[in-house]
Amino acid sequence: QIQLVESGGGLVQAGGSLRLSCTPSESTNTINVIGWYRQAPGKQRELVATISRSGISNYADSVKGRFTISRDVDKKTAYLQMNSLKSEDTAVYYCNARFLWSASDFWGLGTQVTVSS
């Protein structure tokens, strides 16, 4: 089964930047929508940003103007550039993808982002 491999999390001071990456474990050009969700301790998982096959992006209000989602040219790897990080951005960030050939959601294992104030 295809897996999503995340990287780029870590510890950063408030106001700093991080870039997350998400790559499918198998080479594929069948990603329909790919994006990021996050879950902070004691809270529900929430949408951060998604980008469609056609390049349309969608952001949570809390990250608009600070985060940018993108995909590489061959549409295999997605990136989340996070700038002006705040302590409230601290969470486990999960990559999520939907493929053209499945109605299921695929999830990565998550990567920890910690923003110190």
Tab-separated table of N, CA, C and O in Angstrom:
chain	number	residue	atom	x	y	z
A	1	GLN	N	0.843	-1.188	0.000
A	1	GLN	CA	0.000	0.000	0.000
A	1	GLN	C	0.881	1.241	0.000
A	1	GLN	O	1.902	1.280	0.678
A	2	ILE	N	0.472	2.212	-0.732
A	2	ILE	CA	1.263	3.430	-0.831
A	2	ILE	C	1.283	4.143	0.522
A	2	ILE	O	0.288	4.152	1.255
A	3	GLN	N	2.427	4.718	0.857
A	3	GLN	CA	2.569	5.454	2.111
A	3	GLN	C	3.014	6.877	1.817
A	3	GLN	O	3.597	7.157	0.776
A	4	LEU	N	2.738	7.755	2.756
A	4	LEU	CA	3.155	9.148	2.651
A	4	LEU	C	4.291	9.378	3.630
A	4	LEU	O	4.155	9.102	4.827
A	5	VAL	N	5.398	9.876	3.131
A	5	VAL	CA	6.593	10.073	3.945
A	5	VAL	C	6.779	11.566	4.184
A	5	VAL	O	6.945	12.339	3.242
A	6	GLU	N	6.747	11.946	5.454
A	6	GLU	CA	6.861	13.357	5.833
A	6	GLU	C	8.259	13.641	6.367
A	6	GLU	O	8.902	12.772	6.944
A	7	SER	N	8.670	14.880	6.204
A	7	SER	CA	9.930	15.329	6.794
A	7	SER	C	9.868	16.834	6.999
A	7	SER	O	9.009	17.511	6.435
A	8	GLY	N	10.796	17.332	7.833
A	8	GLY	CA	10.938	18.773	7.987
A	8	GLY	C	10.452	19.356	9.296
A	8	GLY	O	10.609	20.555	9.533
A	9	GLY	N	9.871	18.553	10.165
A	9	GLY	CA	9.439	19.093	11.442
A	9	GLY	C	10.625	19.391	12.340
A	9	GLY	O	11.774	19.113	12.011
A	10	GLY	N	10.339	20.007	13.491
A	10	GLY	CA	11.408	20.306	14.429
A	10	GLY	C	11.009	21.373	15.409
A	10	GLY	O	9.832	21.702	15.557
A	11	LEU	N	12.030	21.895	16.075
A	11	LEU	CA	11.844	22.944	17.088
A	11	LEU	C	12.326	24.270	16.518
A	11	LEU	O	13.433	24.349	15.962
A	12	VAL	N	11.509	25.294	16.664
A	12	VAL	CA	11.872	26.608	16.145
A	12	VAL	C	11.336	27.675	17.095
A	12	VAL	O	10.338	27.451	17.793
A	13	GLN	N	11.992	28.803	17.126
A	13	GLN	CA	11.520	29.910	17.958
A	13	GLN	C	10.363	30.631	17.266
A	13	GLN	O	10.245	30.620	16.037
A	14	ALA	N	9.542	31.258	18.058
A	14	ALA	CA	8.440	32.049	17.507
A	14	ALA	C	8.987	33.081	16.525
A	14	ALA	O	10.029	33.707	16.778
A	15	GLY	N	8.293	33.221	15.405
A	15	GLY	CA	8.740	34.116	14.351
A	15	GLY	C	9.606	33.437	13.309
A	15	GLY	O	9.873	34.022	12.248
A	16	GLY	N	10.018	32.222	13.585
A	16	GLY	CA	10.874	31.493	12.661
A	16	GLY	C	10.093	30.771	11.586
A	16	GLY	O	8.866	30.923	11.467
A	17	SER	N	10.824	29.962	10.804
A	17	SER	CA	10.234	29.271	9.662
A	17	SER	C	10.645	27.804	9.642
A	17	SER	O	11.715	27.436	10.141
A	18	LEU	N	9.783	27.003	9.065
A	18	LEU	CA	10.062	25.602	8.793
A	18	LEU	C	9.405	25.240	7.462
A	18	LEU	O	8.403	25.855	7.077
A	19	ARG	N	9.950	24.214	6.806
A	19	ARG	CA	9.319	23.694	5.606
A	19	ARG	C	9.101	22.197	5.759
A	19	ARG	O	10.054	21.458	6.002
A	20	LEU	N	7.879	21.786	5.588
A	20	LEU	CA	7.529	20.371	5.637
A	20	LEU	C	7.432	19.822	4.214
A	20	LEU	O	7.025	20.540	3.295
A	21	SER	N	7.800	18.548	4.068
A	21	SER	CA	7.681	17.866	2.786
A	21	SER	C	6.888	16.586	2.959
A	21	SER	O	6.925	15.958	4.019
A	22	CYS	N	6.194	16.206	1.903
A	22	CYS	CA	5.426	14.961	1.909
A	22	CYS	C	5.578	14.301	0.552
A	22	CYS	O	5.234	14.909	-0.476
A	23	THR	N	6.069	13.073	0.556
A	23	THR	CA	6.305	12.348	-0.690
A	23	THR	C	5.692	10.967	-0.606
A	23	THR	O	5.919	10.255	0.380
A	24	PRO	N	4.954	10.532	-1.615
A	24	PRO	CA	4.450	9.157	-1.630
A	24	PRO	C	5.602	8.167	-1.730
A	24	PRO	O	6.623	8.459	-2.353
A	25	SER	N	5.413	6.996	-1.123
A	25	SER	CA	6.470	5.983	-1.116
A	25	SER	C	6.681	5.352	-2.480
A	25	SER	O	7.709	4.731	-2.732
A	26	GLU	N	5.700	5.498	-3.363
A	26	GLU	CA	5.817	4.979	-4.711
A	26	GLU	C	5.632	6.130	-5.696
A	26	GLU	O	4.870	7.049	-5.449
A	27	SER	N	6.341	6.043	-6.780
A	27	SER	CA	6.209	7.066	-7.806
A	27	SER	C	4.803	7.009	-8.397
A	27	SER	O	4.360	5.961	-8.846
A	28	THR	N	4.121	8.140	-8.357
A	28	THR	CA	2.758	8.159	-8.855
A	28	THR	C	2.418	9.539	-9.376
A	28	THR	O	2.907	10.541	-8.878
A	29	ASN	N	1.576	9.576	-10.353
A	29	ASN	CA	1.077	10.839	-10.887
A	29	ASN	C	-0.440	10.873	-10.745
A	29	ASN	O	-1.128	11.505	-11.547
A	30	THR	N	-0.926	10.168	-9.714
A	30	THR	CA	-2.372	10.043	-9.561
A	30	THR	C	-2.906	10.725	-8.308
A	30	THR	O	-4.011	10.434	-7.865
A	31	ILE	N	-2.122	11.624	-7.734
A	31	ILE	CA	-2.605	12.354	-6.571
A	31	ILE	C	-3.674	13.343	-7.012
A	31	ILE	O	-3.467	14.129	-7.929
A	32	ASN	N	-4.823	13.320	-6.345
A	32	ASN	CA	-5.900	14.251	-6.655
A	32	ASN	C	-5.789	15.510	-5.784
A	32	ASN	O	-5.710	16.629	-6.274
A	33	VAL	N	-5.741	15.289	-4.480
A	33	VAL	CA	-5.574	16.387	-3.523
A	33	VAL	C	-4.558	15.948	-2.481
A	33	VAL	O	-4.592	14.803	-2.027
A	34	ILE	N	-3.675	16.841	-2.128
A	34	ILE	CA	-2.699	16.549	-1.075
A	34	ILE	C	-2.634	17.740	-0.137
A	34	ILE	O	-2.838	18.884	-0.572
A	35	GLY	N	-2.394	17.475	1.123
A	35	GLY	CA	-2.379	18.590	2.049
A	35	GLY	C	-1.891	18.214	3.425
A	35	GLY	O	-1.361	17.115	3.630
A	36	TRP	N	-2.081	19.154	4.331
A	36	TRP	CA	-1.595	18.985	5.689
A	36	TRP	C	-2.706	19.260	6.691
A	36	TRP	O	-3.500	20.201	6.515
A	37	TYR	N	-2.737	18.444	7.709
A	37	TYR	CA	-3.604	18.629	8.865
A	37	TYR	C	-2.705	18.651	10.091
A	37	TYR	O	-1.570	18.193	10.041
A	38	ARG	N	-3.211	19.162	11.185
A	38	ARG	CA	-2.429	19.170	12.416
A	38	ARG	C	-3.307	18.849	13.608
A	38	ARG	O	-4.518	19.091	13.599
A	39	GLN	N	-2.645	18.338	14.637
A	39	GLN	CA	-3.357	18.011	15.869
A	39	GLN	C	-2.503	18.403	17.053
A	39	GLN	O	-1.391	17.879	17.235
A	40	ALA	N	-3.006	19.335	17.830
A	40	ALA	CA	-2.336	19.773	19.050
A	40	ALA	C	-2.844	18.922	20.217
A	40	ALA	O	-3.936	18.348	20.140
A	41	PRO	N	-2.077	18.829	21.283
A	41	PRO	CA	-2.500	18.024	22.435
A	41	PRO	C	-3.870	18.435	22.954
A	41	PRO	O	-4.121	19.627	23.170
A	42	GLY	N	-4.753	17.468	23.114
A	42	GLY	CA	-6.080	17.743	23.650
A	42	GLY	C	-7.053	18.359	22.666
A	42	GLY	O	-8.174	18.713	23.047
A	43	LYS	N	-6.632	18.480	21.398
A	43	LYS	CA	-7.504	19.092	20.400
A	43	LYS	C	-7.756	18.129	19.244
A	43	LYS	O	-7.021	17.167	19.060
A	44	GLN	N	-8.786	18.431	18.468
A	44	GLN	CA	-9.086	17.613	17.305
A	44	GLN	C	-8.151	17.952	16.153
A	44	GLN	O	-7.599	19.062	16.086
A	45	ARG	N	-7.997	16.997	15.271
A	45	ARG	CA	-7.198	17.241	14.073
A	45	ARG	C	-7.915	18.274	13.207
A	45	ARG	O	-9.124	18.213	13.012
A	46	GLU	N	-7.134	19.210	12.678
A	46	GLU	CA	-7.737	20.274	11.888
A	46	GLU	C	-6.989	20.476	10.577
A	46	GLU	O	-5.787	20.211	10.475
A	47	LEU	N	-7.706	20.980	9.607
A	47	LEU	CA	-7.121	21.286	8.313
A	47	LEU	C	-6.130	22.441	8.440
A	47	LEU	O	-6.397	23.422	9.132
A	48	VAL	N	-4.998	22.312	7.764
A	48	VAL	CA	-4.043	23.420	7.661
A	48	VAL	C	-4.102	23.987	6.244
A	48	VAL	O	-4.364	25.164	6.041
A	49	ALA	N	-3.834	23.125	5.271
A	49	ALA	CA	-3.831	23.579	3.878
A	49	ALA	C	-3.907	22.371	2.963
A	49	ALA	O	-3.401	21.300	3.298
A	50	THR	N	-4.543	22.568	1.817
A	50	THR	CA	-4.580	21.536	0.788
A	50	THR	C	-4.319	22.173	-0.571
A	50	THR	O	-4.523	23.384	-0.760
A	51	ILE	N	-3.899	21.342	-1.507
A	51	ILE	CA	-3.721	21.801	-2.878
A	51	ILE	C	-4.214	20.709	-3.803
A	51	ILE	O	-3.913	19.528	-3.612
A	52	SER	N	-4.981	21.116	-4.809
A	52	SER	CA	-5.586	20.143	-5.701
A	52	SER	C	-4.665	19.833	-6.881
A	52	SER	O	-3.644	20.499	-7.095
A	53	ARG	N	-5.079	18.847	-7.644
A	53	ARG	CA	-4.336	18.460	-8.834
A	53	ARG	C	-4.199	19.625	-9.810
A	53	ARG	O	-3.189	19.737	-10.510
A	54	SER	N	-5.197	20.462	-9.833
A	54	SER	CA	-5.178	21.614	-10.732
A	54	SER	C	-4.455	22.814	-10.134
A	54	SER	O	-4.370	23.862	-10.788
A	55	GLY	N	-3.975	22.662	-8.906
A	55	GLY	CA	-3.191	23.735	-8.298
A	55	GLY	C	-3.970	24.694	-7.424
A	55	GLY	O	-3.417	25.684	-6.949
A	56	ILE	N	-5.231	24.396	-7.185
A	56	ILE	CA	-6.037	25.267	-6.327
A	56	ILE	C	-5.716	24.948	-4.871
A	56	ILE	O	-5.785	23.804	-4.446
A	57	SER	N	-5.379	25.977	-4.114
A	57	SER	CA	-5.010	25.797	-2.710
A	57	SER	C	-6.111	26.304	-1.783
A	57	SER	O	-6.901	27.169	-2.151
A	58	ASN	N	-6.111	25.754	-0.598
A	58	ASN	CA	-7.101	26.099	0.413
A	58	ASN	C	-6.385	26.147	1.760
A	58	ASN	O	-5.573	25.267	2.059
A	59	TYR	N	-6.666	27.178	2.560
A	59	TYR	CA	-5.969	27.364	3.832
A	59	TYR	C	-6.949	27.579	4.982
A	59	TYR	O	-8.015	28.184	4.805
A	60	ALA	N	-6.541	27.134	6.144
A	60	ALA	CA	-7.254	27.512	7.353
A	60	ALA	C	-7.035	28.997	7.597
A	60	ALA	O	-5.964	29.541	7.300
A	61	ASP	N	-8.044	29.653	8.139
A	61	ASP	CA	-7.924	31.096	8.386
A	61	ASP	C	-6.732	31.419	9.278
A	61	ASP	O	-6.087	32.460	9.117
A	62	SER	N	-6.421	30.526	10.199
A	62	SER	CA	-5.371	30.788	11.173
A	62	SER	C	-3.975	30.814	10.558
A	62	SER	O	-3.035	31.306	11.185
A	63	VAL	N	-3.824	30.287	9.339
A	63	VAL	CA	-2.492	30.236	8.733
A	63	VAL	C	-2.386	31.074	7.467
A	63	VAL	O	-1.299	31.198	6.896
A	64	LYS	N	-3.488	31.646	7.027
A	64	LYS	CA	-3.461	32.458	5.805
A	64	LYS	C	-2.475	33.610	5.937
A	64	LYS	O	-2.434	34.298	6.949
A	65	GLY	N	-1.679	33.786	4.891
A	65	GLY	CA	-0.682	34.840	4.895
A	65	GLY	C	0.634	34.449	5.538
A	65	GLY	O	1.623	35.169	5.418
A	66	ARG	N	0.658	33.303	6.219
A	66	ARG	CA	1.893	32.836	6.867
A	66	ARG	C	2.392	31.526	6.272
A	66	ARG	O	3.600	31.308	6.178
A	67	PHE	N	1.481	30.654	5.883
A	67	PHE	CA	1.845	29.347	5.333
A	67	PHE	C	1.555	29.327	3.833
A	67	PHE	O	0.593	29.941	3.360
A	68	THR	N	2.392	28.576	3.109
A	68	THR	CA	2.187	28.400	1.687
A	68	THR	C	2.349	26.932	1.324
A	68	THR	O	3.379	26.319	1.649
A	69	ILE	N	1.342	26.380	0.661
A	69	ILE	CA	1.429	25.001	0.204
A	69	ILE	C	1.757	25.000	-1.281
A	69	ILE	O	1.298	25.863	-2.037
A	70	SER	N	2.570	24.027	-1.688
A	70	SER	CA	2.947	23.935	-3.094
A	70	SER	C	3.195	22.473	-3.458
A	70	SER	O	3.323	21.617	-2.577
A	71	ARG	N	3.259	22.227	-4.755
A	71	ARG	CA	3.574	20.900	-5.259
A	71	ARG	C	4.684	21.044	-6.286
A	71	ARG	O	4.753	22.034	-7.006
A	72	ASP	N	5.527	20.036	-6.390
A	72	ASP	CA	6.572	20.123	-7.395
A	72	ASP	C	5.991	19.836	-8.777
A	72	ASP	O	4.835	19.441	-8.907
A	73	VAL	N	6.775	20.028	-9.808
A	73	VAL	CA	6.268	19.996	-11.173
A	73	VAL	C	5.651	18.648	-11.524
A	73	VAL	O	4.620	18.575	-12.183
A	74	ASP	N	6.257	17.574	-11.073
A	74	ASP	CA	5.709	16.262	-11.421
A	74	ASP	C	4.614	15.819	-10.462
A	74	ASP	O	4.170	14.666	-10.515
A	75	LYS	N	4.194	16.746	-9.573
A	75	LYS	CA	3.037	16.527	-8.686
A	75	LYS	C	3.204	15.344	-7.758
A	75	LYS	O	2.250	14.684	-7.373
A	76	LYS	N	4.431	15.060	-7.371
A	76	LYS	CA	4.612	13.954	-6.456
A	76	LYS	C	4.849	14.426	-5.014
A	76	LYS	O	4.362	13.809	-4.073
A	77	THR	N	5.613	15.496	-4.828
A	77	THR	CA	5.947	15.973	-3.487
A	77	THR	C	5.226	17.276	-3.197
A	77	THR	O	5.179	18.162	-4.038
A	78	ALA	N	4.657	17.334	-2.004
A	78	ALA	CA	4.011	18.559	-1.555
A	78	ALA	C	4.850	19.202	-0.458
A	78	ALA	O	5.490	18.507	0.331
A	79	TYR	N	4.830	20.508	-0.433
A	79	TYR	CA	5.593	21.263	0.549
A	79	TYR	C	4.665	22.213	1.309
A	79	TYR	O	3.714	22.751	0.737
A	80	LEU	N	4.982	22.401	2.569
A	80	LEU	CA	4.288	23.407	3.359
A	80	LEU	C	5.342	24.335	3.945
A	80	LEU	O	6.077	23.946	4.847
A	81	GLN	N	5.429	25.523	3.390
A	81	GLN	CA	6.338	26.539	3.908
A	81	GLN	C	5.623	27.298	5.009
A	81	GLN	O	4.570	27.898	4.773
A	82	MET	N	6.189	27.257	6.204
A	82	MET	CA	5.561	27.883	7.357
A	82	MET	C	6.442	29.028	7.844
A	82	MET	O	7.582	28.794	8.273
A	83	ASN	N	5.945	30.235	7.742
A	83	ASN	CA	6.678	31.419	8.181
A	83	ASN	C	5.953	32.081	9.354
A	83	ASN	O	4.780	31.807	9.604
A	84	SER	N	6.663	32.940	10.040
A	84	SER	CA	6.078	33.687	11.170
A	84	SER	C	5.368	32.745	12.134
A	84	SER	O	4.224	32.980	12.542
A	85	LEU	N	6.054	31.688	12.485
A	85	LEU	CA	5.439	30.672	13.332
A	85	LEU	C	5.119	31.215	14.717
A	85	LEU	O	5.846	32.049	15.269
A	86	LYS	N	4.009	30.716	15.250
A	86	LYS	CA	3.539	31.123	16.572
A	86	LYS	C	3.485	29.889	17.473
A	86	LYS	O	3.418	28.750	16.985
A	87	SER	N	3.446	30.123	18.756
A	87	SER	CA	3.393	29.002	19.693
A	87	SER	C	2.143	28.153	19.456
A	87	SER	O	2.170	26.934	19.646
A	88	GLU	N	1.072	28.785	19.009
A	88	GLU	CA	-0.166	28.036	18.766
A	88	GLU	C	-0.100	27.155	17.513
A	88	GLU	O	-1.029	26.400	17.239
A	89	ASP	N	0.979	27.256	16.759
A	89	ASP	CA	1.184	26.355	15.630
A	89	ASP	C	1.787	25.021	16.072
A	89	ASP	O	1.915	24.102	15.259
A	90	THR	N	2.171	24.931	17.323
A	90	THR	CA	2.741	23.698	17.838
A	90	THR	C	1.730	22.558	17.747
A	90	THR	O	0.609	22.670	18.236
A	91	ALA	N	2.134	21.482	17.075
A	91	ALA	CA	1.238	20.352	16.850
A	91	ALA	C	1.999	19.259	16.104
A	91	ALA	O	3.120	19.480	15.641
A	92	VAL	N	1.359	18.112	15.984
A	92	VAL	CA	1.832	17.094	15.056
A	92	VAL	C	1.155	17.369	13.718
A	92	VAL	O	-0.072	17.502	13.654
A	93	TYR	N	1.951	17.476	12.689
A	93	TYR	CA	1.440	17.774	11.356
A	93	TYR	C	1.392	16.477	10.536
A	93	TYR	O	2.390	15.756	10.444
A	94	TYR	N	0.247	16.226	9.955
A	94	TYR	CA	0.018	15.004	9.184
A	94	TYR	C	-0.215	15.343	7.714
A	94	TYR	O	-1.032	16.216	7.391
A	95	CYS	N	0.474	14.620	6.859
A	95	CYS	CA	0.205	14.722	5.432
A	95	CYS	C	-1.005	13.851	5.102
A	95	CYS	O	-1.158	12.746	5.641
A	96	ASN	N	-1.831	14.366	4.216
A	96	ASN	CA	-3.024	13.644	3.784
A	96	ASN	C	-3.104	13.696	2.267
A	96	ASN	O	-2.808	14.731	1.666
A	97	ALA	N	-3.480	12.595	1.662
A	97	ALA	CA	-3.621	12.576	0.199
A	97	ALA	C	-4.823	11.746	-0.212
A	97	ALA	O	-5.178	10.764	0.461
A	98	ARG	N	-5.426	12.188	-1.282
A	98	ARG	CA	-6.475	11.407	-1.948
A	98	ARG	C	-6.017	11.169	-3.378
A	98	ARG	O	-5.543	12.096	-4.042
A	99	PHE	N	-6.201	9.943	-3.827
A	99	PHE	CA	-5.744	9.565	-5.149
A	99	PHE	C	-6.934	9.398	-6.087
A	99	PHE	O	-8.066	9.170	-5.663
A	100	LEU	N	-6.655	9.486	-7.371
A	100	LEU	CA	-7.707	9.395	-8.380
A	100	LEU	C	-8.382	8.030	-8.359
A	100	LEU	O	-9.538	7.899	-8.747
A	101	TRP	N	-7.657	7.014	-7.900
A	101	TRP	CA	-8.146	5.639	-7.987
A	101	TRP	C	-8.747	5.117	-6.686
A	101	TRP	O	-9.070	3.941	-6.564
A	102	SER	N	-8.908	6.006	-5.684
A	102	SER	CA	-9.443	5.549	-4.399
A	102	SER	C	-10.283	6.638	-3.748
A	102	SER	O	-9.973	7.820	-3.859
A	103	ALA	N	-11.325	6.215	-3.041
A	103	ALA	CA	-12.142	7.156	-2.273
A	103	ALA	C	-11.622	7.325	-0.856
A	103	ALA	O	-12.165	8.112	-0.082
A	104	SER	N	-10.559	6.608	-0.509
A	104	SER	CA	-10.034	6.635	0.859
A	104	SER	C	-9.040	7.767	1.050
A	104	SER	O	-8.401	8.223	0.103
A	105	ASP	N	-8.903	8.170	2.307
A	105	ASP	CA	-7.848	9.105	2.694
A	105	ASP	C	-6.603	8.319	3.069
A	105	ASP	O	-6.682	7.294	3.737
A	106	PHE	N	-5.466	8.823	2.666
A	106	PHE	CA	-4.180	8.254	3.052
A	106	PHE	C	-3.475	9.263	3.953
A	106	PHE	O	-3.481	10.462	3.662
A	107	TRP	N	-2.877	8.740	5.020
A	107	TRP	CA	-2.246	9.603	6.009
A	107	TRP	C	-0.794	9.219	6.231
A	107	TRP	O	-0.442	8.038	6.209
A	108	GLY	N	0.024	10.227	6.482
A	108	GLY	CA	1.373	9.971	6.944
A	108	GLY	C	1.373	9.718	8.438
A	108	GLY	O	0.343	9.839	9.102
A	109	LEU	N	2.545	9.400	8.968
A	109	LEU	CA	2.657	9.109	10.393
A	109	LEU	C	2.709	10.366	11.246
A	109	LEU	O	2.517	10.301	12.454
A	110	GLY	N	2.981	11.495	10.624
A	110	GLY	CA	3.019	12.757	11.348
A	110	GLY	C	4.430	13.200	11.665
A	110	GLY	O	5.333	12.382	11.859
A	111	THR	N	4.607	14.495	11.730
A	111	THR	CA	5.891	15.082	12.110
A	111	THR	C	5.637	16.200	13.114
A	111	THR	O	4.712	16.999	12.942
A	112	GLN	N	6.430	16.222	14.172
A	112	GLN	CA	6.206	17.180	15.257
A	112	GLN	C	6.781	18.543	14.895
A	112	GLN	O	7.930	18.650	14.455
A	113	VAL	N	5.972	19.565	15.098
A	113	VAL	CA	6.424	20.948	14.976
A	113	VAL	C	6.217	21.607	16.334
A	113	VAL	O	5.100	21.616	16.857
A	114	THR	N	7.295	22.130	16.896
A	114	THR	CA	7.231	22.788	18.188
A	114	THR	C	7.768	24.202	18.052
A	114	THR	O	8.899	24.393	17.596
A	115	VAL	N	6.956	25.169	18.436
A	115	VAL	CA	7.338	26.572	18.360
A	115	VAL	C	7.465	27.098	19.778
A	115	VAL	O	6.493	27.099	20.533
A	116	SER	N	8.665	27.529	20.123
A	116	SER	CA	8.903	28.036	21.472
A	116	SER	C	8.717	29.547	21.495
A	116	SER	O	9.112	30.253	20.577
A	117	SER	N	8.115	30.019	22.562
A	117	SER	CA	7.837	31.459	22.661
A	117	SER	C	8.935	32.175	23.417
A	117	SER	O	9.828	31.566	23.983
